[in-house]
Amino acid sequence: MQNLLVTGGAGFIGSNFVRYMLEKYPDYRVVVFDKLTYAGRRENLQDVAAAFGDRYAFVQGDICDQAAVRAALIAHDVDTIVNFAAETHVDRSIMDPDAFIQTDVYGTYVLLEAARDLGNLRYHQISTDEVYGHIHGDHRSLETDNLAPRSPYAASKAAGDHLVNAYHITYDLPATISRGANNIGPFQYPEKVVPLFVTNALNDMPLPVYGDGRQMRDYQYVLDHCEGVDLVLHAGALGEAYNIGTGREMTNLRMVEILLDELGKPRSLIQHVEDRQGHDRRYCMNVDKLMALGWEPDYTHEEAIRKTVRWYVNNPWWWEPIRSGEFKEYYQRLYGDRQIISEAAE
Ligand code: NAD
Ligand code: DAU
C-alpha cells in the first residue's frame, strides 16, 4: 500500500484523514478525488497542498462517473481506495433523497467495479453506526448485527455496505468496512449539530434542539476515527467490518450544556423545536473488535466537544463565509417554519 485514492477527501473527515496519513507515512502518496459539493472545500486541504508537495494531488471528479474514476486510478497508479465520498446529512436526505441514492449507492458500485476491473485493488468503505438503526435497551451494536437503517441517508449507506460485502464474497475483492460514530472536529460543515450550535451561539442565535434532546449519540473526535480507519486498513481482516466509536453515548442535551459552558454562553439559547422525522433515539456501538487490534480512543466526549468548540472559536475565517452562502437558504428551508416547542429556562 503506497498510492491511496481518497474519495471525498475535501470533506470533513476525509480532509482530516488525508493530513493524518501524509504526516504518518512519509512514503505514501495521496490523491484526493472529490466532486466538491457544498460540503467539499478546497480550503480544508490548503495546508496539505503546501506541506506535502507532489506526495499529494487533487482531482475534481464524481464517483458516479466511471471514466473519470478509472482515469484517476490509472494516472496515479493507485493501489488502495478509501471511500469517504458521500452525501452525509440526515436532514438533507429527508428533504431530498435523490443525491444520496446516486452517490452513496451507485457511486460505491462504480468504485467497486473500477477496483475489480483494475486487478482487485485494496478497497476500504467508510460507513456509519446509522446502518444499525436505533438501538434499544443496553445493547451496543455488534458488527454482526443485522443492518436496520431508518433514514434515506442510513439506507443508502447500508446499501453501500452490502455491495462491498457482495464484491468481497463474489469477486474476492480485498475489502474492509469501518462504521464510525458521530464525528466532531475541525472542518465539519456547520449543518451538523455541533458546528451548527457553536456558530449559532457565537452569533447569539437560538440552538434548535430536536424534540426533548434526550437522544443518545457517541460524539467522537475525528482523529480517533482516522486512527481507527488507518488500523483497519493495515491490520483489519479482509471481508470484515469494524465499529469505530468510544463505546459510550451521551444525550444531545448534555452535549449542548458542555458546548455552551465552553463558550460561556447562557442555557437560555436552547430552543426545543419540532423533532426530526423518524429520528433515531440512540446509537451506541461495541468497539471490542477494533480494540482487539490495539486501538483505543484518545478523547472523551467532553474533551472532543470542548476541543471542537475552541477550533470554531479560533477559525471564523473558515465558517463565516460558509454561513453567508448556500447555507442561508438551507437554514431557512429546514428551520424557518419549524415549530418551537419550548425555550429552555436559564
Ligand atoms: P462531508 O459531507 O463533510 O464530506 C463529503 C465529501 O464527499 C465532500 O468533500 C463532497 O464534496 C464529497 N462528495 C460528495 N458526493 C461526491 C461524489 N458523487 N463524488 C465525489 N465526491 C463526492 O462528510 P463527512 O462527514 O466527512 O463524512 C465522510 C464519510 O464518513 C461519509 O461516507 C459518511 O457517511 C461517513 N461517516 C460520517 C460520520 C460523521 O459523523 N460525519 C460518521 C460516520 C461515518
Ligand atoms: O452517527 C454517525 C452519523 O452522524 C454520520 O453517519 C452522519 O453522516 C452525520 O451527519 C451524523 O448524523 P446525525 O444525524 O447523528 O448528526 P447531526 O449532527 O445531524 O445530529 C446529531 C444529533 O443532534 C441528532 O440526534 C439530531 C440532533 N440535532 C441535529 C441538528 C442538525 C438537533 O437536535 N438539532 C439540529 O439542528
Tab-separated table of C-alpha atoms and ligand atoms in Angstrom:
chain	number	residue	atom	x	y	z
A	1	MET	CA	0.000	0.000	0.000
A	2	GLN	CA	1.537	3.241	-1.086
A	3	ASN	CA	-0.704	5.118	-3.502
A	4	LEU	CA	-4.071	5.944	-1.996
A	5	LEU	CA	-7.128	7.385	-3.703
A	6	VAL	CA	-9.170	9.114	-1.009
A	7	THR	CA	-12.612	9.915	-2.344
A	8	GLY	CA	-14.446	12.688	-0.527
A	9	GLY	CA	-11.063	13.878	0.761
A	10	ALA	CA	-12.120	17.537	0.632
A	11	GLY	CA	-14.903	16.939	3.161
A	12	PHE	CA	-14.746	16.958	6.936
A	13	ILE	CA	-13.400	13.526	7.905
A	14	GLY	CA	-11.675	12.920	4.575
A	15	SER	CA	-9.530	16.058	4.864
A	16	ASN	CA	-8.521	15.171	8.439
A	17	PHE	CA	-7.669	11.653	7.265
A	18	VAL	CA	-5.540	12.856	4.337
A	19	ARG	CA	-3.491	15.122	6.625
A	20	TYR	CA	-3.126	12.331	9.204
A	21	MET	CA	-1.946	9.751	6.641
A	22	LEU	CA	0.541	12.034	4.890
A	23	GLU	CA	2.070	13.006	8.219
A	24	LYS	CA	2.259	9.430	9.488
A	25	TYR	CA	3.510	7.634	6.349
A	26	PRO	CA	6.342	9.560	4.612
A	27	ASP	CA	6.418	7.072	1.723
A	28	TYR	CA	2.699	7.279	0.884
A	29	ARG	CA	1.132	9.353	-1.856
A	30	VAL	CA	-2.486	10.506	-1.584
A	31	VAL	CA	-4.766	11.521	-4.414
A	32	VAL	CA	-7.975	13.214	-3.335
A	33	PHE	CA	-10.877	12.563	-5.701
A	34	ASP	CA	-13.767	14.855	-4.855
A	35	LYS	CA	-16.769	16.361	-6.617
A	36	LEU	CA	-16.651	19.471	-4.412
A	37	THR	CA	-20.306	19.522	-3.463
A	38	TYR	CA	-21.404	22.173	-0.955
A	39	ALA	CA	-19.637	20.049	1.715
A	40	GLY	CA	-16.355	19.596	-0.135
A	41	ARG	CA	-13.999	22.546	0.173
A	42	ARG	CA	-10.518	23.125	-1.210
A	43	GLU	CA	-9.667	25.287	1.804
A	44	ASN	CA	-9.958	22.175	4.031
A	45	LEU	CA	-6.763	20.989	2.340
A	46	GLN	CA	-4.880	24.209	1.664
A	47	ASP	CA	-2.198	23.479	4.290
A	48	VAL	CA	-1.852	19.912	2.945
A	49	ALA	CA	-1.188	21.130	-0.578
A	50	ALA	CA	1.511	23.454	0.766
A	51	ALA	CA	3.118	20.927	3.130
A	52	PHE	CA	3.331	17.731	1.109
A	53	GLY	CA	4.236	18.817	-2.420
A	54	ASP	CA	3.996	16.047	-5.006
A	55	ARG	CA	3.021	13.417	-2.419
A	56	TYR	CA	-0.438	14.978	-2.650
A	57	ALA	CA	-2.670	15.510	-5.699
A	58	PHE	CA	-6.219	16.716	-6.163
A	59	VAL	CA	-8.653	15.563	-8.843
A	60	GLN	CA	-12.096	17.119	-9.089
A	61	GLY	CA	-14.488	14.360	-10.112
A	62	ASP	CA	-17.700	12.486	-9.370
A	63	ILE	CA	-17.520	8.900	-8.091
A	64	CYS	CA	-20.587	8.171	-10.245
A	65	ASP	CA	-18.504	8.953	-13.366
A	66	GLN	CA	-16.936	5.622	-14.370
A	67	ALA	CA	-14.500	7.075	-16.894
A	68	ALA	CA	-13.223	9.755	-14.517
A	69	VAL	CA	-12.730	7.273	-11.694
A	70	ARG	CA	-10.854	4.830	-13.918
A	71	ALA	CA	-8.684	7.581	-15.393
A	72	ALA	CA	-7.661	8.835	-11.940
A	73	LEU	CA	-6.834	5.324	-10.721
A	74	ILE	CA	-4.630	4.625	-13.728
A	75	ALA	CA	-2.975	8.054	-13.945
A	76	HIS	CA	-1.887	7.921	-10.294
A	77	ASP	CA	-1.072	4.210	-10.176
A	78	VAL	CA	-3.445	3.765	-7.242
A	79	ASP	CA	-3.264	0.553	-5.206
A	80	THR	CA	-5.794	1.404	-2.470
A	81	ILE	CA	-9.168	3.167	-2.498
A	82	VAL	CA	-10.581	4.677	0.693
A	83	ASN	CA	-14.137	5.804	0.036
A	84	PHE	CA	-15.269	8.738	2.172
A	85	ALA	CA	-17.301	10.315	-0.652
A	86	ALA	CA	-20.955	10.503	0.262
A	87	GLU	CA	-23.936	12.695	0.828
A	88	THR	CA	-23.884	12.722	4.611
A	89	HIS	CA	-26.548	14.873	6.234
A	90	VAL	CA	-29.651	13.085	7.532
A	91	ASP	CA	-31.900	16.173	7.362
A	92	ARG	CA	-30.985	16.774	3.712
A	93	SER	CA	-31.697	13.092	2.971
A	94	ILE	CA	-35.177	13.528	4.439
A	95	MET	CA	-35.820	16.602	2.257
A	96	ASP	CA	-34.158	15.323	-0.976
A	97	PRO	CA	-33.038	11.660	-1.014
A	98	ASP	CA	-32.029	11.510	-4.690
A	99	ALA	CA	-28.371	12.551	-4.411
A	100	PHE	CA	-27.933	10.047	-1.567
A	101	ILE	CA	-29.003	7.154	-3.758
A	102	GLN	CA	-26.779	8.380	-6.583
A	103	THR	CA	-23.576	8.900	-4.635
A	104	ASP	CA	-23.826	6.545	-1.669
A	105	VAL	CA	-25.222	3.584	-3.618
A	106	TYR	CA	-24.393	3.972	-7.327
A	107	GLY	CA	-21.106	5.780	-6.636
A	108	THR	CA	-19.984	2.972	-4.331
A	109	TYR	CA	-20.816	0.473	-7.069
A	110	VAL	CA	-18.732	2.453	-9.603
A	111	LEU	CA	-15.710	2.446	-7.271
A	112	LEU	CA	-16.052	-1.273	-6.573
A	113	GLU	CA	-16.301	-2.071	-10.283
A	114	ALA	CA	-13.220	0.022	-11.032
A	115	ALA	CA	-11.300	-1.674	-8.202
A	116	ARG	CA	-12.269	-5.089	-9.588
A	117	ASP	CA	-11.543	-4.181	-13.185
A	118	LEU	CA	-8.045	-2.919	-12.372
A	119	GLY	CA	-6.954	-6.173	-10.755
A	120	ASN	CA	-8.737	-6.174	-7.382
A	121	LEU	CA	-7.312	-3.068	-5.729
A	122	ARG	CA	-7.478	-2.864	-1.933
A	123	TYR	CA	-10.783	-1.177	-1.055
A	124	HIS	CA	-11.974	0.382	2.202
A	125	GLN	CA	-15.509	1.671	2.728
A	126	ILE	CA	-16.225	4.378	5.298
A	127	SER	CA	-19.595	3.582	6.814
A	128	THR	CA	-21.594	4.677	9.826
A	129	ASP	CA	-23.270	3.456	13.007
A	130	GLU	CA	-26.552	4.666	11.476
A	131	VAL	CA	-26.765	1.477	9.394
A	132	TYR	CA	-27.732	-0.405	12.591
A	133	GLY	CA	-30.801	1.785	13.128
A	134	HIS	CA	-31.766	2.935	16.600
A	135	ILE	CA	-30.600	0.715	19.402
A	136	HIS	CA	-32.852	-0.466	22.218
A	137	GLY	CA	-32.142	-1.099	25.906
A	138	ASP	CA	-28.493	-1.506	26.844
A	139	HIS	CA	-27.456	-3.203	23.628
A	140	ARG	CA	-24.353	-1.957	21.816
A	141	SER	CA	-24.292	-2.676	18.097
A	142	LEU	CA	-22.029	-5.519	17.039
A	143	GLU	CA	-20.565	-5.802	13.562
A	144	THR	CA	-22.591	-8.997	13.112
A	145	ASP	CA	-25.940	-7.318	13.904
A	146	ASN	CA	-28.475	-7.035	11.124
A	147	LEU	CA	-28.472	-3.706	9.350
A	148	ALA	CA	-31.735	-1.861	10.051
A	149	PRO	CA	-31.381	1.671	8.634
A	150	ARG	CA	-34.286	4.088	9.140
A	151	SER	CA	-33.458	7.287	7.194
A	152	PRO	CA	-32.771	7.638	3.463
A	153	TYR	CA	-29.149	8.506	4.367
A	154	ALA	CA	-28.709	5.434	6.568
A	155	ALA	CA	-30.383	3.202	3.980
A	156	SER	CA	-28.068	4.475	1.236
A	157	LYS	CA	-25.024	3.783	3.436
A	158	ALA	CA	-26.310	0.299	4.321
A	159	ALA	CA	-26.713	-0.417	0.613
A	160	GLY	CA	-23.066	0.581	0.148
A	161	ASP	CA	-22.016	-1.852	2.898
A	162	HIS	CA	-23.982	-4.680	1.283
A	163	LEU	CA	-22.336	-4.005	-2.080
A	164	VAL	CA	-18.863	-4.080	-0.524
A	165	ASN	CA	-19.634	-7.426	1.138
A	166	ALA	CA	-21.015	-8.774	-2.115
A	167	TYR	CA	-17.876	-7.788	-4.034
A	168	HIS	CA	-15.668	-9.410	-1.426
A	169	ILE	CA	-17.655	-12.658	-1.445
A	170	THR	CA	-18.333	-12.860	-5.185
A	171	TYR	CA	-15.127	-11.468	-6.686
A	172	ASP	CA	-12.730	-11.872	-3.759
A	173	LEU	CA	-12.190	-8.103	-3.708
A	174	PRO	CA	-9.823	-7.320	-0.794
A	175	ALA	CA	-12.235	-5.068	1.054
A	176	THR	CA	-12.962	-3.868	4.584
A	177	ILE	CA	-15.621	-1.621	6.108
A	178	SER	CA	-15.465	0.659	9.133
A	179	ARG	CA	-18.535	2.127	10.845
A	180	GLY	CA	-17.875	5.403	12.608
A	181	ALA	CA	-19.885	7.214	15.282
A	182	ASN	CA	-20.819	10.950	15.329
A	183	ASN	CA	-17.543	12.621	14.421
A	184	ILE	CA	-16.721	16.148	15.525
A	185	GLY	CA	-13.663	18.345	14.986
A	186	PRO	CA	-12.133	20.846	12.539
A	187	PHE	CA	-13.708	21.487	9.107
A	188	GLN	CA	-17.148	19.972	9.772
A	189	TYR	CA	-19.760	21.780	7.682
A	190	PRO	CA	-21.972	23.813	10.028
A	191	GLU	CA	-25.163	21.917	9.154
A	192	LYS	CA	-24.140	19.163	11.613
A	193	VAL	CA	-25.240	19.711	15.157
A	194	VAL	CA	-22.012	20.643	16.989
A	195	PRO	CA	-20.658	23.206	14.478
A	196	LEU	CA	-24.203	24.485	13.895
A	197	PHE	CA	-24.748	25.091	17.581
A	198	VAL	CA	-21.301	26.621	18.195
A	199	THR	CA	-21.655	29.048	15.303
A	200	ASN	CA	-25.273	29.881	16.212
A	201	ALA	CA	-24.244	30.523	19.806
A	202	LEU	CA	-21.340	32.732	18.722
A	203	ASN	CA	-23.954	34.771	16.830
A	204	ASP	CA	-26.322	34.700	19.859
A	205	MET	CA	-28.888	32.760	17.810
A	206	PRO	CA	-31.094	30.023	19.363
A	207	LEU	CA	-29.888	26.411	19.291
A	208	PRO	CA	-32.701	24.329	17.707
A	209	VAL	CA	-32.697	21.110	19.771
A	210	TYR	CA	-34.915	18.488	18.132
A	211	GLY	CA	-37.708	17.189	20.399
A	212	ASP	CA	-36.746	16.589	24.016
A	213	GLY	CA	-33.000	16.469	23.251
A	214	ARG	CA	-32.635	13.167	25.089
A	215	GLN	CA	-31.488	11.267	22.011
A	216	MET	CA	-28.185	9.482	22.588
A	217	ARG	CA	-25.139	9.899	20.355
A	218	ASP	CA	-21.470	8.921	20.587
A	219	TYR	CA	-19.617	12.192	19.904
A	220	GLN	CA	-16.193	11.079	18.743
A	221	TYR	CA	-13.153	13.246	17.998
A	222	VAL	CA	-12.335	12.942	14.304
A	223	LEU	CA	-8.677	11.960	14.839
A	224	ASP	CA	-9.739	8.930	16.871
A	225	HIS	CA	-11.790	7.895	13.855
A	226	CYS	CA	-8.845	8.463	11.486
A	227	GLU	CA	-6.605	6.280	13.657
A	228	GLY	CA	-9.223	3.541	13.620
A	229	VAL	CA	-9.534	3.645	9.824
A	230	ASP	CA	-5.733	3.523	9.499
A	231	LEU	CA	-5.624	0.427	11.710
A	232	VAL	CA	-8.374	-1.358	9.795
A	233	LEU	CA	-6.625	-0.551	6.518
A	234	HIS	CA	-3.366	-2.070	7.726
A	235	ALA	CA	-4.434	-4.793	10.156
A	236	GLY	CA	-8.124	-5.463	9.516
A	237	ALA	CA	-9.197	-8.862	8.217
A	238	LEU	CA	-10.429	-8.737	4.630
A	239	GLY	CA	-14.181	-9.112	4.297
A	240	GLU	CA	-14.756	-7.792	7.826
A	241	ALA	CA	-16.456	-4.700	9.238
A	242	TYR	CA	-15.146	-2.804	12.294
A	243	ASN	CA	-17.025	-0.377	14.547
A	244	ILE	CA	-15.153	2.833	15.452
A	245	GLY	CA	-16.574	4.793	18.379
A	246	THR	CA	-15.872	5.467	22.023
A	247	GLY	CA	-18.259	2.689	23.054
A	248	ARG	CA	-20.213	5.219	25.139
A	249	GLU	CA	-23.080	7.586	24.456
A	250	MET	CA	-24.399	10.888	25.813
A	251	THR	CA	-27.627	12.847	25.378
A	252	ASN	CA	-27.764	15.730	22.948
A	253	LEU	CA	-28.774	17.999	25.834
A	254	ARG	CA	-25.607	17.117	27.764
A	255	MET	CA	-23.555	17.837	24.637
A	256	VAL	CA	-25.254	21.247	24.351
A	257	GLU	CA	-24.562	22.064	28.007
A	258	ILE	CA	-20.842	21.331	27.610
A	259	LEU	CA	-20.735	23.360	24.400
A	260	LEU	CA	-22.428	26.397	25.988
A	261	ASP	CA	-20.223	26.170	29.088
A	262	GLU	CA	-17.065	26.124	26.953
A	263	LEU	CA	-18.337	29.219	25.115
A	264	GLY	CA	-19.501	30.965	28.296
A	265	LYS	CA	-22.958	31.341	26.722
A	266	PRO	CA	-26.299	31.026	28.581
A	267	ARG	CA	-28.550	27.944	28.550
A	268	SER	CA	-31.385	30.267	27.533
A	269	LEU	CA	-30.120	29.913	23.939
A	270	ILE	CA	-31.579	26.366	23.919
A	271	GLN	CA	-34.831	26.180	21.974
A	272	HIS	CA	-36.679	22.856	21.684
A	273	VAL	CA	-38.174	22.528	18.201
A	274	GLU	CA	-40.248	20.010	16.273
A	275	ASP	CA	-38.398	16.693	16.069
A	276	ARG	CA	-36.667	15.219	13.014
A	277	GLN	CA	-38.903	12.735	11.142
A	278	GLY	CA	-38.043	9.139	12.074
A	279	HIS	CA	-35.368	10.435	14.471
A	280	ASP	CA	-33.213	7.570	15.767
A	281	ARG	CA	-33.259	7.706	19.549
A	282	ARG	CA	-29.997	6.011	20.386
A	283	TYR	CA	-26.785	4.912	18.660
A	284	CYS	CA	-24.090	3.084	20.534
A	285	MET	CA	-21.598	0.555	19.272
A	286	ASN	CA	-19.500	-2.153	20.835
A	287	VAL	CA	-15.911	-1.430	19.768
A	288	ASP	CA	-14.161	-4.505	21.206
A	289	LYS	CA	-13.280	-5.847	17.765
A	290	LEU	CA	-11.231	-2.759	16.886
A	291	MET	CA	-9.713	-2.561	20.368
A	292	ALA	CA	-8.509	-6.141	19.933
A	293	LEU	CA	-6.342	-4.799	17.086
A	294	GLY	CA	-4.708	-2.393	19.549
A	295	TRP	CA	-6.799	0.774	19.148
A	296	GLU	CA	-8.301	2.914	21.854
A	297	PRO	CA	-9.839	6.391	21.763
A	298	ASP	CA	-7.680	9.295	22.954
A	299	TYR	CA	-10.566	11.692	23.646
A	300	THR	CA	-13.632	11.502	25.904
A	301	HIS	CA	-16.881	13.050	24.682
A	302	GLU	CA	-16.304	16.112	26.815
A	303	GLU	CA	-12.713	16.633	25.607
A	304	ALA	CA	-13.845	16.163	21.999
A	305	ILE	CA	-16.656	18.702	22.343
A	306	ARG	CA	-14.510	21.315	24.106
A	307	LYS	CA	-11.644	20.942	21.632
A	308	THR	CA	-14.058	21.245	18.702
A	309	VAL	CA	-15.714	24.336	20.170
A	310	ARG	CA	-12.320	26.020	20.542
A	311	TRP	CA	-11.453	25.290	16.905
A	312	TYR	CA	-14.594	27.071	15.681
A	313	VAL	CA	-13.972	29.994	18.041
A	314	ASN	CA	-10.438	30.344	16.626
A	315	ASN	CA	-11.296	29.812	12.941
A	316	PRO	CA	-14.127	32.121	11.866
A	317	TRP	CA	-12.205	32.581	8.546
A	318	TRP	CA	-13.386	29.068	7.712
A	319	TRP	CA	-17.055	29.059	8.759
A	320	GLU	CA	-18.197	32.669	8.371
A	321	PRO	CA	-18.119	32.622	4.531
A	322	ILE	CA	-19.951	29.266	4.536
A	323	ARG	CA	-22.738	30.573	6.733
A	324	SER	CA	-23.291	33.536	4.469
A	325	GLY	CA	-23.694	31.478	1.244
A	326	GLU	CA	-25.886	28.479	0.179
A	327	PHE	CA	-26.193	27.712	3.848
A	328	LYS	CA	-28.603	30.606	4.488
A	329	GLU	CA	-31.165	29.190	2.065
A	330	TYR	CA	-30.755	25.724	3.560
A	331	TYR	CA	-31.177	27.082	7.086
A	332	GLN	CA	-34.364	28.905	6.178
A	333	ARG	CA	-35.776	25.803	4.499
A	334	LEU	CA	-35.063	23.486	7.426
A	335	TYR	CA	-35.650	25.767	10.386
A	336	GLY	CA	-37.628	28.746	9.037
A	337	ASP	CA	-41.120	27.337	9.698
A	338	ARG	CA	-40.171	24.736	12.263
A	339	GLN	CA	-42.489	24.669	15.233
A	340	ILE	CA	-40.964	25.832	18.522
A	341	ILE	CA	-41.929	23.501	21.374
A	342	SER	CA	-40.330	25.323	24.276
A	343	GLU	CA	-37.490	27.595	25.253
A	344	ALA	CA	-35.043	26.466	27.930
A	345	ALA	CA	-35.200	28.160	31.284
A	346	GLU	CA	-31.927	29.798	32.321
B	1	NAD	P1	-18.837	15.575	4.332
B	1	NAD	O1	-20.248	15.789	3.920
B	1	NAD	O2	-18.142	16.575	5.163
B	1	NAD	O3	-17.937	15.353	3.025
B	1	NAD	C1	-18.331	14.524	1.971
B	1	NAD	C2	-17.330	14.722	0.849
B	1	NAD	O4	-17.708	13.876	-0.253
B	1	NAD	C3	-17.308	16.155	0.292
B	1	NAD	O5	-15.980	16.565	0.104
B	1	NAD	C4	-18.043	16.047	-1.031
B	1	NAD	O6	-17.642	17.020	-1.977
B	1	NAD	C5	-17.668	14.647	-1.457
B	1	NAD	N1	-18.634	14.061	-2.399
B	1	NAD	C6	-19.983	14.003	-2.265
B	1	NAD	N2	-20.520	13.407	-3.353
B	1	NAD	C7	-19.488	13.062	-4.164
B	1	NAD	C8	-19.405	12.405	-5.407
B	1	NAD	N3	-20.507	11.986	-6.048
B	1	NAD	N4	-18.186	12.205	-5.950
B	1	NAD	C9	-17.059	12.629	-5.313
B	1	NAD	N5	-17.092	13.274	-4.134
B	1	NAD	C10	-18.280	13.489	-3.563
B	1	NAD	O7	-18.823	14.128	5.004
B	1	NAD	P2	-18.077	13.584	6.298
B	1	NAD	O8	-18.863	13.934	7.483
B	1	NAD	O9	-16.659	13.918	6.219
B	1	NAD	O10	-18.274	12.011	6.054
B	1	NAD	C11	-17.339	11.292	5.283
B	1	NAD	C12	-17.723	9.838	5.254
B	1	NAD	O11	-17.793	9.338	6.587
B	1	NAD	C13	-19.092	9.558	4.653
B	1	NAD	O12	-19.021	8.360	3.924
B	1	NAD	C14	-20.003	9.404	5.849
B	1	NAD	O13	-21.108	8.581	5.547
B	1	NAD	C15	-19.071	8.756	6.833
B	1	NAD	N6	-19.349	8.996	8.240
B	1	NAD	C16	-19.519	10.263	8.711
B	1	NAD	C17	-19.696	10.461	10.076
B	1	NAD	C18	-19.854	11.840	10.669
B	1	NAD	O14	-20.152	11.942	11.862
B	1	NAD	N7	-19.672	12.911	9.939
B	1	NAD	C19	-19.724	9.366	10.939
B	1	NAD	C20	-19.557	8.096	10.409
B	1	NAD	C21	-19.363	7.921	9.069
B	2	DAU	O1	-23.750	8.623	13.662
B	2	DAU	C1	-22.934	8.895	12.560
B	2	DAU	C2	-23.618	9.934	11.711
B	2	DAU	O2	-23.543	11.146	12.439
B	2	DAU	C3	-22.987	10.108	10.345
B	2	DAU	O3	-23.120	8.910	9.604
B	2	DAU	C4	-23.669	11.254	9.585
B	2	DAU	O4	-23.014	11.478	8.350
B	2	DAU	C5	-23.587	12.501	10.443
B	2	DAU	O5	-24.302	13.531	9.822
B	2	DAU	C6	-24.169	12.241	11.824
B	2	DAU	O6	-25.590	12.022	11.747
B	2	DAU	P1	-26.578	12.616	12.849
B	2	DAU	O7	-27.927	12.746	12.294
B	2	DAU	O8	-26.457	11.868	14.137
B	2	DAU	O9	-25.856	14.035	13.061
B	2	DAU	P2	-26.417	15.512	13.230
B	2	DAU	O10	-25.244	16.355	13.580
B	2	DAU	O11	-27.282	15.927	12.116
B	2	DAU	O12	-27.334	15.355	14.519
B	2	DAU	C7	-26.799	14.871	15.750
B	2	DAU	C8	-27.931	14.837	16.750
B	2	DAU	O13	-28.377	16.174	17.015
B	2	DAU	C9	-29.156	14.075	16.267
B	2	DAU	O14	-29.767	13.401	17.356
B	2	DAU	C10	-30.073	15.179	15.763
B	2	DAU	C11	-29.762	16.336	16.692
B	2	DAU	N1	-29.925	17.679	16.085
B	2	DAU	C12	-29.342	17.924	14.895
B	2	DAU	C13	-29.468	19.158	14.274
B	2	DAU	C14	-28.827	19.434	12.937
B	2	DAU	C15	-30.658	18.637	16.732
B	2	DAU	O15	-31.183	18.404	17.855
B	2	DAU	N2	-30.813	19.857	16.138
B	2	DAU	C16	-30.253	20.157	14.929
B	2	DAU	O16	-30.439	21.291	14.439
